[in-house]
């Protein structure tokens, strides 16, 4: 089944231009979602906008955007007003700068999108831009209007396509200094080799299974059970006793040695 693009426009580098399409690289459509129901009737509950003064529902055609300039005083903007301030970046990703691939801190990366040529004619121009960035190990920096806001974006060549990352604004990223300033600068040197042993024993190749969601799986299982029985399940009134809390005062060297030994023991057993 063909994937419907989230956005269509043009990728531009100086005089090189090609039509492109973009789609989000992540999806939450597979997540379990619930509707709010009326428990008595079993019918869905719908939400609607209510006029704060008259208390009456507002028809969709009467909804408008408003910017508060004072108490109960708003500047109303129509869709035509908002469209009038659209920038060139609504339809064009014009690459203005290139930076080394590893120079952008991960904390600024917001959301990934897949960028691909939108017709056969644009494949060559797209491939030239992509492969040139690969050869120089750089990423492109540009701007794009997403959700009526112009965002800085990064274009990263990946396989045959390009991953476009929207970036967080500078004032959205908190400085780590205020949070990390009271942490010790250096660890006890004698402890580091033990942690390195643990790291080596627990090292593995990355797999998407490492970020599976057990709660999601349990919810799906529960829903399937309810589908079959159509009866609510009664939860046991018995509650497990909470385990006694261990003392926070531990010998970290002993704990690390025990971790290394336990990990080795479990590996031999398996």
Coordinates of C-alpha atoms in Angstrom, one line a residue:
X1 CA 0.0 0.0 0.0
X2 CA 1.4 3.4 -1.0
X3 CA 2.3 5.7 1.9
X4 CA 0.5 9.0 1.9
X5 CA 3.0 11.9 2.2
X6 CA 2.6 14.2 5.2
X7 CA 4.1 17.1 3.1
X8 CA 5.1 17.8 -0.5
X9 CA 7.4 20.5 -1.7
X10 CA 10.9 21.1 -3.1
X11 CA 14.5 20.4 -1.9
X12 CA 16.8 23.1 -3.0
X13 CA 20.6 23.6 -2.9
X14 CA 21.8 26.7 -4.8
X15 CA 20.5 26.1 -8.4
X16 CA 19.7 22.4 -7.9
X17 CA 16.1 21.8 -7.1
X18 CA 13.9 18.6 -7.0
X19 CA 10.4 17.8 -5.9
X20 CA 10.3 15.8 -2.7
X21 CA 7.7 14.2 -0.4
X22 CA 8.0 13.8 3.4
X23 CA 6.4 11.5 5.9
X24 CA 7.0 11.0 9.6
X25 CA 9.5 8.3 10.4
X26 CA 7.7 7.3 13.6
X27 CA 4.1 6.4 14.3
X28 CA 1.8 5.9 17.3
X29 CA -1.1 4.4 15.3
X30 CA -0.4 0.9 16.7
X31 CA -0.7 2.0 20.3
X32 CA -3.8 1.0 22.3
X33 CA -6.1 4.0 22.3
X34 CA -9.3 4.4 24.4
X35 CA -12.5 6.3 23.8
X36 CA -14.4 8.0 26.6
X37 CA -17.8 6.4 27.0
X38 CA -21.0 7.0 29.0
X39 CA -20.9 4.0 31.4
X40 CA -24.7 3.9 31.7
X41 CA -25.5 3.8 27.9
X42 CA -22.2 2.5 26.5
X43 CA -22.2 5.4 24.0
X44 CA -19.2 7.5 23.0
X45 CA -18.8 10.9 24.7
X46 CA -18.1 13.7 22.2
X47 CA -16.3 17.0 23.1
X48 CA -17.3 20.4 21.7
X49 CA -16.4 24.0 22.1
X50 CA -18.7 26.0 24.4
X51 CA -19.0 29.8 24.5
X52 CA -17.6 30.8 27.9
X53 CA -20.3 33.5 28.3
X54 CA -23.4 32.2 26.6
X55 CA -22.8 28.6 27.5
X56 CA -23.9 27.5 24.0
X57 CA -22.0 25.2 21.7
X58 CA -20.0 26.9 18.9
X59 CA -20.4 25.8 15.3
X60 CA -17.3 24.7 13.6
X61 CA -17.5 27.5 10.9
X62 CA -17.6 30.1 13.7
X63 CA -14.4 28.9 15.4
X64 CA -11.5 31.3 15.0
X65 CA -7.9 31.9 16.3
X66 CA -7.6 34.7 18.8
X67 CA -4.5 36.4 20.3
X68 CA -5.1 37.9 23.8
X69 CA -4.2 41.6 24.0
X70 CA -5.9 42.2 27.3
X71 CA -8.5 40.6 29.6
X72 CA -11.4 39.4 27.5
X73 CA -9.9 41.3 24.6
X74 CA -8.7 39.4 21.6
X75 CA -7.3 40.0 18.1
X76 CA -9.2 37.6 15.9
X77 CA -7.2 36.0 13.0
X78 CA -9.0 34.1 10.1
X79 CA -7.4 31.3 8.1
X80 CA -6.9 33.8 5.3
X81 CA -4.9 36.1 7.7
X82 CA -2.7 33.1 8.7
X83 CA -2.1 32.0 5.1
X84 CA -1.1 35.6 4.2
X85 CA 2.0 35.4 6.5
X86 CA 3.2 32.1 5.0
X87 CA 6.9 32.0 4.2
X88 CA 8.8 30.5 1.3
X89 CA 9.8 27.7 3.7
X90 CA 6.2 26.4 3.6
X91 CA 7.0 24.6 0.3
X92 CA 10.8 24.8 -0.1
X93 CA 13.6 23.2 1.9
X94 CA 16.5 25.5 0.9
X95 CA 19.7 24.1 2.4
X96 CA 21.7 27.2 3.5
X97 CA 24.6 25.6 5.6
X98 CA 26.3 22.3 6.2
X99 CA 27.8 21.2 9.5
X100 CA 29.8 18.1 10.5
X101 CA 27.5 15.1 11.1
X102 CA 28.3 14.7 14.8
X103 CA 28.3 18.4 15.7
X104 CA 24.6 18.7 16.6
X105 CA 23.9 17.6 20.1
X106 CA 21.2 14.9 20.3
X107 CA 19.1 16.9 22.8
X108 CA 18.2 19.4 19.9
X109 CA 16.8 16.6 17.7
X110 CA 13.0 16.6 18.0
X111 CA 11.2 14.5 15.4
X112 CA 12.5 12.5 12.4
X113 CA 10.8 12.4 9.0
X114 CA 11.7 10.4 5.8
X115 CA 12.4 12.6 2.8
X116 CA 12.3 11.1 -0.7
X117 CA 12.0 12.2 -4.4
X118 CA 8.5 12.9 -5.5
X119 CA 8.9 12.0 -9.1
X120 CA 11.3 10.2 -11.4
X121 CA 12.7 13.4 -12.8
X122 CA 14.0 14.5 -9.4
X123 CA 15.8 11.3 -8.5
X124 CA 19.2 12.4 -10.0
X125 CA 19.2 15.8 -8.2
X126 CA 18.1 14.2 -5.0
X127 CA 20.8 11.5 -5.3
X128 CA 23.6 14.1 -6.0
X129 CA 22.7 16.1 -2.8
X130 CA 22.4 12.9 -0.7
X131 CA 25.7 11.4 -1.9
X132 CA 27.7 14.6 -1.7
X133 CA 26.6 15.0 2.0
X134 CA 27.7 11.3 2.6
X135 CA 31.0 11.8 1.0
X136 CA 31.8 14.9 3.1
X137 CA 30.3 13.4 6.3
X138 CA 28.1 16.5 6.8
X139 CA 24.4 17.2 7.3
X140 CA 22.4 20.1 5.8
X141 CA 20.8 22.8 7.9
X142 CA 17.6 24.5 6.6
X143 CA 14.2 25.8 7.7
X144 CA 10.7 24.5 7.2
X145 CA 7.2 25.5 8.3
X146 CA 5.7 22.7 10.4
X147 CA 2.4 23.3 12.0
X148 CA 2.4 27.0 11.2
X149 CA 5.8 27.5 12.9
X150 CA 9.1 27.9 11.0
X151 CA 11.4 25.3 12.5
X152 CA 15.1 24.7 11.9
X153 CA 15.7 21.3 10.4
X154 CA 18.6 19.0 9.7
X155 CA 18.9 16.8 6.6
X156 CA 20.9 13.6 7.3
X157 CA 21.7 11.2 4.4
X158 CA 20.5 7.6 5.3
X159 CA 20.7 4.7 2.9
X160 CA 19.0 5.8 -0.3
X161 CA 17.0 8.6 1.3
X162 CA 17.4 11.5 3.6
X163 CA 16.1 11.8 7.2
X164 CA 14.9 15.2 8.1
X165 CA 15.0 16.1 11.8
X166 CA 13.0 19.0 13.2
X167 CA 15.1 20.8 15.8
X168 CA 14.0 22.2 19.2
X169 CA 14.3 25.9 19.6
X170 CA 17.3 27.1 21.7
X171 CA 15.0 28.3 24.5
X172 CA 13.4 24.9 24.7
X173 CA 16.6 23.2 25.8
X174 CA 17.6 23.6 29.4
X175 CA 21.3 23.9 30.3
X176 CA 22.6 20.9 32.1
X177 CA 24.9 22.9 34.4
X178 CA 22.2 23.7 36.9
X179 CA 21.4 20.0 37.3
X180 CA 24.9 18.5 37.2
X181 CA 26.9 21.1 39.1
X182 CA 26.7 19.2 42.5
X183 CA 27.7 15.8 41.1
X184 CA 31.3 14.6 41.8
X185 CA 33.7 15.4 39.0
X186 CA 35.5 12.0 39.1
X187 CA 34.7 8.5 40.3
X188 CA 36.9 6.4 42.5
X189 CA 39.5 5.0 40.1
X190 CA 39.4 1.5 41.6
X191 CA 35.7 1.1 40.8
X192 CA 36.0 1.9 37.1
X193 CA 37.6 -1.5 36.0
X194 CA 34.7 -3.3 37.7
X195 CA 32.1 -1.2 35.8
X196 CA 34.0 -1.8 32.6
X197 CA 33.8 -5.6 33.2
X198 CA 30.0 -5.2 33.6
X199 CA 29.8 -3.1 30.4
X200 CA 31.8 -5.8 28.5
X201 CA 29.6 -8.6 29.8
X202 CA 26.4 -6.8 29.0
X203 CA 27.4 -5.4 25.6
X204 CA 25.2 -6.5 22.7
X205 CA 24.2 -5.3 19.2
X206 CA 21.3 -2.8 19.2
X207 CA 17.9 -4.3 18.5
X208 CA 14.4 -2.7 18.4
X209 CA 13.3 -5.4 20.8
X210 CA 15.2 -3.5 23.5
X211 CA 12.5 -0.8 23.4
X212 CA 9.4 -3.0 23.3
X213 CA 6.5 -2.0 25.5
X214 CA 5.4 -4.8 27.9
X215 CA 2.4 -2.7 29.1
X216 CA 1.1 -2.3 25.6
X217 CA 1.4 -6.1 25.1
X218 CA -0.4 -6.7 28.4
X219 CA -3.2 -4.3 27.4
X220 CA -3.7 -6.1 24.0
X221 CA -3.8 -9.4 25.8
X222 CA -6.4 -8.1 28.3
X223 CA -8.5 -6.7 25.5
X224 CA -8.5 -10.0 23.6
X225 CA -9.6 -11.8 26.8
X226 CA -12.4 -9.3 27.3
X227 CA -13.5 -9.7 23.7
X228 CA -13.9 -13.5 24.2
X229 CA -15.7 -13.3 27.5
X230 CA -17.5 -10.0 27.2
X231 CA -17.5 -10.0 31.0
X232 CA -15.5 -7.8 33.3
X233 CA -12.8 -9.6 35.2
X234 CA -12.8 -9.3 39.0
X235 CA -9.5 -8.3 40.5
X236 CA -8.4 -10.0 43.7
X237 CA -8.7 -7.9 46.8
X238 CA -5.5 -9.4 48.1
X239 CA -2.5 -7.2 47.7
X240 CA 1.1 -8.3 47.8
X241 CA 3.1 -7.1 50.7
X242 CA 5.7 -4.5 49.7
X243 CA 9.2 -5.8 50.0
X244 CA 11.2 -4.5 52.9
X245 CA 13.2 -1.5 51.8
X246 CA 17.0 -2.1 51.8
X247 CA 19.4 0.3 53.4
X248 CA 20.7 2.9 51.0
X249 CA 24.1 2.6 52.6
X250 CA 26.0 0.0 50.6
X251 CA 29.6 -0.8 49.8
X252 CA 29.7 0.1 46.1
X253 CA 32.9 -2.0 45.5
X254 CA 31.1 -5.1 47.0
X255 CA 28.0 -4.4 45.0
X256 CA 30.0 -4.1 41.7
X257 CA 31.9 -7.3 42.4
X258 CA 28.7 -9.1 43.2
X259 CA 27.1 -7.7 40.0
X260 CA 30.0 -9.0 37.9
X261 CA 30.0 -12.4 39.6
X262 CA 26.2 -12.8 39.3
X263 CA 26.3 -11.8 35.6
X264 CA 29.0 -14.4 34.9
X265 CA 27.1 -17.0 36.9
X266 CA 23.9 -16.4 34.9
X267 CA 25.7 -16.6 31.6
X268 CA 27.2 -20.0 32.5
X269 CA 23.9 -21.3 33.6
X270 CA 22.3 -20.3 30.3

